[in-house]
Tab-separated table of C-alpha atoms and ligand atoms in Angstrom:
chain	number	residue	atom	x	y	z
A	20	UNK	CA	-16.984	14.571	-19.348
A	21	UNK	CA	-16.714	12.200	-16.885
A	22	UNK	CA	-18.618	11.487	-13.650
A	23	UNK	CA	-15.195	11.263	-11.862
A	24	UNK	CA	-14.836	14.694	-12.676
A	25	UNK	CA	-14.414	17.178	-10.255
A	26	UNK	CA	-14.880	14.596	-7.164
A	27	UNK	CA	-11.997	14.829	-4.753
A	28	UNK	CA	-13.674	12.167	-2.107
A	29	UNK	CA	-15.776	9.014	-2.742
A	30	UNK	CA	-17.343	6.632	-0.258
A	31	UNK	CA	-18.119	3.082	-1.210
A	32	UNK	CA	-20.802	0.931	0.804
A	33	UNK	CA	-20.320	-2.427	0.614
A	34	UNK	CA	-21.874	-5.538	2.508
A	35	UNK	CA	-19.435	-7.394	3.477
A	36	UNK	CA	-15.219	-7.332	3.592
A	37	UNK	CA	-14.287	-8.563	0.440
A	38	UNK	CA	-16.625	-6.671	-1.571
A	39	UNK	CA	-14.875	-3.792	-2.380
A	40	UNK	CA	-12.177	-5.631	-3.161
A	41	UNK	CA	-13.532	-8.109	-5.747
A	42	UNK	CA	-16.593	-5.469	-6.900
A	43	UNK	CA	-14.306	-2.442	-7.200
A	44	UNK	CA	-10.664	-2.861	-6.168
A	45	UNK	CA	-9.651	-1.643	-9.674
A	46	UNK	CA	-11.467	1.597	-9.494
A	47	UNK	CA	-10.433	2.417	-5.489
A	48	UNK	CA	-7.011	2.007	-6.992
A	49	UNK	CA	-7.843	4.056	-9.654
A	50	UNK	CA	-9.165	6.807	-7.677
A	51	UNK	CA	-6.308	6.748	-5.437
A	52	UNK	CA	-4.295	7.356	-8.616
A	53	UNK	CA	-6.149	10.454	-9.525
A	54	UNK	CA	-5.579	11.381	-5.471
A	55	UNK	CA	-9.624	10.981	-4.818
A	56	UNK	CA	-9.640	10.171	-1.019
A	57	UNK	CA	-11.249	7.148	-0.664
A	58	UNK	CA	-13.493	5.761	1.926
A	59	UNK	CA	-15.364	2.450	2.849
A	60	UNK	CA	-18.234	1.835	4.829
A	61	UNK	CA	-18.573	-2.085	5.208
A	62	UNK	CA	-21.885	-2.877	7.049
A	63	UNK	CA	-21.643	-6.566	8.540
A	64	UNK	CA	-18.380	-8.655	9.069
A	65	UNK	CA	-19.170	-11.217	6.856
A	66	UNK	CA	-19.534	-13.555	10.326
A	67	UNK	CA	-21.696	-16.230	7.984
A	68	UNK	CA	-19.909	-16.190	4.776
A	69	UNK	CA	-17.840	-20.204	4.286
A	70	UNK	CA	-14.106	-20.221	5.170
A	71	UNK	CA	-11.645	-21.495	2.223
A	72	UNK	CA	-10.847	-25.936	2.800
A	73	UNK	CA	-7.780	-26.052	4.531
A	74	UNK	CA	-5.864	-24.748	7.111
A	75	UNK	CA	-8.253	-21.802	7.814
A	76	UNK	CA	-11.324	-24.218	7.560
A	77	UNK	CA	-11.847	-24.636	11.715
A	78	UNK	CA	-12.123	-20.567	11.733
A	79	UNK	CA	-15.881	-20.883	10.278
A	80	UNK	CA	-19.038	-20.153	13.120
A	81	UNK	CA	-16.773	-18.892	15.736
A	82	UNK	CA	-15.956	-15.685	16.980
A	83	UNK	CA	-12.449	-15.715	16.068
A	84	UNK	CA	-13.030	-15.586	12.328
A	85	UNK	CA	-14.826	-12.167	12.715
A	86	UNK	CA	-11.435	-11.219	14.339
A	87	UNK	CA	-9.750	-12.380	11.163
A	88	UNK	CA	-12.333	-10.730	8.723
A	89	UNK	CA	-11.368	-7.660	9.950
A	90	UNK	CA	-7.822	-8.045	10.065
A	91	UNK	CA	-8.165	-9.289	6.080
A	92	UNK	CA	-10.236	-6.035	5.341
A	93	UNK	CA	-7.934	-3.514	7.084
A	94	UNK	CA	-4.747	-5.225	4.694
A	95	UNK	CA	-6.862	-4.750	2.066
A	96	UNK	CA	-7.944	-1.539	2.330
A	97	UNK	CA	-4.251	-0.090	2.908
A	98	UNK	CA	-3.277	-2.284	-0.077
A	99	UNK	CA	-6.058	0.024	-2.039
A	100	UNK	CA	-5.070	2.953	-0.358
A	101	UNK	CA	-8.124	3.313	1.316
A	102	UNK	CA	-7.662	6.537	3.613
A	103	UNK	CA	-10.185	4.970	6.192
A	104	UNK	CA	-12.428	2.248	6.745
A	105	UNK	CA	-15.663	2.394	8.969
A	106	UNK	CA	-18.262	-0.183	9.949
A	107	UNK	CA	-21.817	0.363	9.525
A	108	UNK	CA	-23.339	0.951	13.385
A	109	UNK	CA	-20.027	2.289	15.263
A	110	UNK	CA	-20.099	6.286	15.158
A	111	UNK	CA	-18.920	8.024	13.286
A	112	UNK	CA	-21.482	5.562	11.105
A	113	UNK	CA	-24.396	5.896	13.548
A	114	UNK	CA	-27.226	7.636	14.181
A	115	UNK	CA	-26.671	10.663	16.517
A	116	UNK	CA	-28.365	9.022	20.425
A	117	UNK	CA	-28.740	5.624	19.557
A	118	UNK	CA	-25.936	2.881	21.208
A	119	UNK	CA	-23.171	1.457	19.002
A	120	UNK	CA	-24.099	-1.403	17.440
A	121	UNK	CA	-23.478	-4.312	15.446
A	122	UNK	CA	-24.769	-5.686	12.105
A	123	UNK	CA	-24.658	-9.114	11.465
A	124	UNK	CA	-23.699	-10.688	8.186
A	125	UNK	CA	-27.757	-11.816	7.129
A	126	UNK	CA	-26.506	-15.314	4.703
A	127	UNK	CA	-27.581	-16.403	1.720
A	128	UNK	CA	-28.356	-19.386	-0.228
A	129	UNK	CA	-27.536	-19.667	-4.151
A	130	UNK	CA	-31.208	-19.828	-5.911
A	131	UNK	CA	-29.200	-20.459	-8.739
A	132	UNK	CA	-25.592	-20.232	-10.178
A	133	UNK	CA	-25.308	-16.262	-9.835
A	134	UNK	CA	-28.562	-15.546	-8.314
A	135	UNK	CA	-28.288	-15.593	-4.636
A	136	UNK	CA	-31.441	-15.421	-2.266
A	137	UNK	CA	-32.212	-15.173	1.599
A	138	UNK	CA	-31.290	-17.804	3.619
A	139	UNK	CA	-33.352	-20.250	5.317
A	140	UNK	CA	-32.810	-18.055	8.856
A	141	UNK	CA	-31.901	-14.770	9.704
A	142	UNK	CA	-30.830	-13.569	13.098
A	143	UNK	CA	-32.424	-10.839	14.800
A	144	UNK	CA	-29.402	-8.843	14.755
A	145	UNK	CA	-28.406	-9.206	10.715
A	146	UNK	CA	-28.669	-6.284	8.241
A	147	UNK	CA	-31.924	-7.553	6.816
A	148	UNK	CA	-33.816	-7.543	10.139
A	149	UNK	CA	-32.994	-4.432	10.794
A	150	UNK	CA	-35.393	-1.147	10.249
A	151	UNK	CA	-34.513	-0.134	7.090
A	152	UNK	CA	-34.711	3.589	8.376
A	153	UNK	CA	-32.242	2.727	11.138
A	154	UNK	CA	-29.400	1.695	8.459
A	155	UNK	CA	-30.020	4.619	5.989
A	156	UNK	CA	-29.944	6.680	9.386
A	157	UNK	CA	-26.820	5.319	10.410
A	158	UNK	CA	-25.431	5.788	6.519
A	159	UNK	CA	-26.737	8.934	6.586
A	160	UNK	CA	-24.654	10.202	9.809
A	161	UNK	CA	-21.280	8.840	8.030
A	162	UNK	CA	-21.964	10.686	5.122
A	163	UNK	CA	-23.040	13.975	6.630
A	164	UNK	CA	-19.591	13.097	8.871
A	165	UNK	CA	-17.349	12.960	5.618
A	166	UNK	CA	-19.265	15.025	3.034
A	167	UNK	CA	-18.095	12.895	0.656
A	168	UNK	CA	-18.208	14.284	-3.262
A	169	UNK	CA	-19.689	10.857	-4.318
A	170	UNK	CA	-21.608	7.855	-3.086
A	171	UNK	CA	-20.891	4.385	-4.794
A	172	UNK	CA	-23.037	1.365	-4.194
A	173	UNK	CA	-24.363	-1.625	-5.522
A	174	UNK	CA	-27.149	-1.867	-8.696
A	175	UNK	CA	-30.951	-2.592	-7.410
A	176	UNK	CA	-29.860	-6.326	-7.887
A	177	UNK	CA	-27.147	-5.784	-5.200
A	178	UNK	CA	-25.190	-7.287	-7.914
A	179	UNK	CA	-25.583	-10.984	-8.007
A	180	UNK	CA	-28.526	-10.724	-5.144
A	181	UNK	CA	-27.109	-11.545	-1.958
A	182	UNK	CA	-29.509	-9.359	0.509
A	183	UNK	CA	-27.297	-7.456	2.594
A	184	UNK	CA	-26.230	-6.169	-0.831
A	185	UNK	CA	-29.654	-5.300	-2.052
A	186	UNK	CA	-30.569	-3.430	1.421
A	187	UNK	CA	-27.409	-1.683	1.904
A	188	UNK	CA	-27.823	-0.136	-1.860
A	189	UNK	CA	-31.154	0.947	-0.493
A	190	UNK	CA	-30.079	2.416	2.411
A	191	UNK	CA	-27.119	4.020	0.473
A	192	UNK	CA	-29.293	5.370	-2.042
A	193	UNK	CA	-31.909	7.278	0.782
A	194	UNK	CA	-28.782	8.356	2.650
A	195	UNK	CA	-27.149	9.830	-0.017
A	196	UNK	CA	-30.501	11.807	-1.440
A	197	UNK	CA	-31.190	12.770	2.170
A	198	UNK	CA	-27.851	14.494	2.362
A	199	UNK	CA	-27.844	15.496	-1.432
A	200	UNK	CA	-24.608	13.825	-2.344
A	201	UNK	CA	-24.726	12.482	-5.852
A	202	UNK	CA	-25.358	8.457	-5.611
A	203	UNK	CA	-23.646	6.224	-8.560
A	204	UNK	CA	-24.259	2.461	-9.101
A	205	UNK	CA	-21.806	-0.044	-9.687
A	206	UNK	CA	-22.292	-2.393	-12.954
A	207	UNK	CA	-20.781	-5.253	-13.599
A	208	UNK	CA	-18.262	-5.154	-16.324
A	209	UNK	CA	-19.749	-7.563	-18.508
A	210	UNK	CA	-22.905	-5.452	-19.172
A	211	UNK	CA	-21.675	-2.684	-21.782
A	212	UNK	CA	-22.767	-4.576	-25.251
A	213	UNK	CA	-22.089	-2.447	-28.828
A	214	UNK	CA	-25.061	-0.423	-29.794
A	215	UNK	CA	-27.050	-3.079	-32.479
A	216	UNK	CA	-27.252	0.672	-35.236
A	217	UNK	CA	-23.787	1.819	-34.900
A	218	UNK	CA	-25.103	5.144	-33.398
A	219	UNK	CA	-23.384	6.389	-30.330
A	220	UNK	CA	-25.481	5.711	-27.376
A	221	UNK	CA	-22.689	5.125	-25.587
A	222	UNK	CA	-21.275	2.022	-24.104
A	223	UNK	CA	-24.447	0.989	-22.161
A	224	UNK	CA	-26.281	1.202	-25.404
A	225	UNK	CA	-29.981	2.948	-25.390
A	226	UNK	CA	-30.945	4.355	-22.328
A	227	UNK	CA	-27.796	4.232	-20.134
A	228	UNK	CA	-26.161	7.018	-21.938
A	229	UNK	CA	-25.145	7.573	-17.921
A	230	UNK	CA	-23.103	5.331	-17.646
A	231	UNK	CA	-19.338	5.348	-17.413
A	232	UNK	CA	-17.161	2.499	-18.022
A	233	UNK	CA	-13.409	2.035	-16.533
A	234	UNK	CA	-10.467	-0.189	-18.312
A	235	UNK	CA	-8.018	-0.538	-15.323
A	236	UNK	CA	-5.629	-3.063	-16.275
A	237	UNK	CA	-2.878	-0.840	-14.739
A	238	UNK	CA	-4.319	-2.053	-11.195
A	239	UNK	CA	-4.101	-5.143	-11.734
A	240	UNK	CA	-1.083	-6.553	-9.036
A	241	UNK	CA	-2.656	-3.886	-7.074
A	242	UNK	CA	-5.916	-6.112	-7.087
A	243	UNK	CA	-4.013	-9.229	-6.395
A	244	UNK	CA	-2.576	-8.151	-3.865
A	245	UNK	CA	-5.515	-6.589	-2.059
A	246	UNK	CA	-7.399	-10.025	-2.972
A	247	UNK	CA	-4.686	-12.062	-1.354
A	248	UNK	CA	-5.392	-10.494	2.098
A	249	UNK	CA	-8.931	-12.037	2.181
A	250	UNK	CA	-7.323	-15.330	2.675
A	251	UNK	CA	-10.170	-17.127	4.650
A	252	UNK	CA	-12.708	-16.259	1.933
A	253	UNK	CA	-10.995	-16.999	-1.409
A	254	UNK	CA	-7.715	-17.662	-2.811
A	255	UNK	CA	-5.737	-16.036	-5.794
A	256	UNK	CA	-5.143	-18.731	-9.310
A	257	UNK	CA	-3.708	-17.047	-11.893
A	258	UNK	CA	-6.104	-14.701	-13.419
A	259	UNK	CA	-8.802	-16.184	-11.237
A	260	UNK	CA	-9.990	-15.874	-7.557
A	261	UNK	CA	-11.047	-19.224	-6.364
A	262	UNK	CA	-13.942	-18.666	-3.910
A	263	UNK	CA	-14.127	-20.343	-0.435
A	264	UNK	CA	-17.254	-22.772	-1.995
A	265	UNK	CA	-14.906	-23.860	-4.920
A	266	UNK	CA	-16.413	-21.327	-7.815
A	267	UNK	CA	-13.765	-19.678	-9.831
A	268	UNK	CA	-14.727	-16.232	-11.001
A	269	UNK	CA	-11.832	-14.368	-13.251
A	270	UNK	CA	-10.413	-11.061	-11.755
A	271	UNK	CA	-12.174	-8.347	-13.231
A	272	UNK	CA	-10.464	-4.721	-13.409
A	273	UNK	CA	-12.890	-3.452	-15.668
A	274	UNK	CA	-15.875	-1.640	-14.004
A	275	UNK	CA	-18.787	0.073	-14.736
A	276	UNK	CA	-20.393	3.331	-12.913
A	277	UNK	CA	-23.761	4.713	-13.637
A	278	UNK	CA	-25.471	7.838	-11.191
A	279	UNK	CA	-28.602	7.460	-10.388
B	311	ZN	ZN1	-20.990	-9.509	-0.170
């Protein structure tokens, strides 16, 4: 029994282009394999996020590199096989009688390594000064658009923190109960540990018998080469992604799914 089972259409919400990429690229793929349509609903552009050193490096602050964001997230999302990609505030992803809009990328600052926090300012128009009924409105309308078999989104942490990640999960997770389409959680692939008695409590160990873990080496090039297309924000090494501030993270295909 698996929680893909029986799904023929899953929409991710992410934060900002890159995200489904590095977070779940292997499992899109994956789901693509298994001919699950697959959908994305990015909310901001990712408009504060640093640009890689280099020849891309005079892209960062100006309008131009928003242009470029979105170029890098379409490539990737064909790479994935991503049947269509919509941005949080632009109908179909928008509240029925309420103006298209746009969601700015909120920033960050690192709190510590891993652990990101709010930034020091926020503009009026980012994700995390927005009503938080507005966004899980606006998710809401997508999914009641696509009817979607599954919703996936971040963990409560958004992950590693970042805000736009943690609000978007929120809004995700209302939208989804609103319109009664099942809601899972994406966990990082590091978390599954062996259970300490031996029993069989699954790979989450005691008390997240719910979750569902995913070994997608397979997807691998795949994932490079849907990584490689988000050239201003980090760049491929060998089995490592080399992010725009100089941190190396290792390419993870493994992934981890728990419903909620
Ligand atoms: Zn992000």
């Amino acid at each position: 029994m698996s929680l893909l089972d029986a799904r023929d259409s899953v929409l991710f919400v992410h934060a900002h282009p890159d995200d489904e990429t590095i977070s779940t690229g292997a499992l899109i793929a994956e789901l693509v394999a298994r001919n699950i349509r697959v959908f994305l609903l990015t909310a901001t552009r990712g408009e504060r996020g640093e640009v890689v050193p280099g020849p891309l490096a005079n892209l960062a602050g100006t309008e131009e590199l928003t242009r470029v964001r979105e170029q890098e997230l379409q490539q990737a999302a064909q790479t994935l096989g991503i049947e269509r990609q919509f941005w949080l505030g632009e109908p179909p992803a928008r509240a029925t009688g309420r103006a298209a809009r746009r969601y700015r990328d909120s920033g960050m600052r690192w709190i510590h390594a891993g652990l990101a926090g709010p930034a020091d300012d926020t503009d009026d128009q980012s994700l995390v000064a927005a009503p938080l009924d507005e966004v899980t409105e606006d998710v809401s309308a997508l999914i009641e658009w696509l009817n979607p078999s599954l919703v996936v989104s971040y963990d409560e942490n958004g992950g590693y923190g970042h805000p736009d990640h943690v609000r978007i999960r929120e809004a995700a997770l209302a939208a989804s109960g609103a319109q009664t389409i099942p809601f899972a959680e994406i966990l990082p692939a590091a978390t599954p540990t062996a259970p300490p008695d031996g029993d069989d409590d699954g790979p989450g160990g005691p008390g997240s018998t719910d979750a569902e873990y995913f070994t997608l080496d397979a997807h691998l090039e795949t994932l490079k080469a849907a990584l490689a297309s988000h050239a201003t924000q980090l760049t491929v090494d060998g089995p490592e992604i080399i992010h725009s501030g100089g941190q190396r993270q290792p390419i993870e295909t493994a992934v981890g799914l728990r419903l909620v």
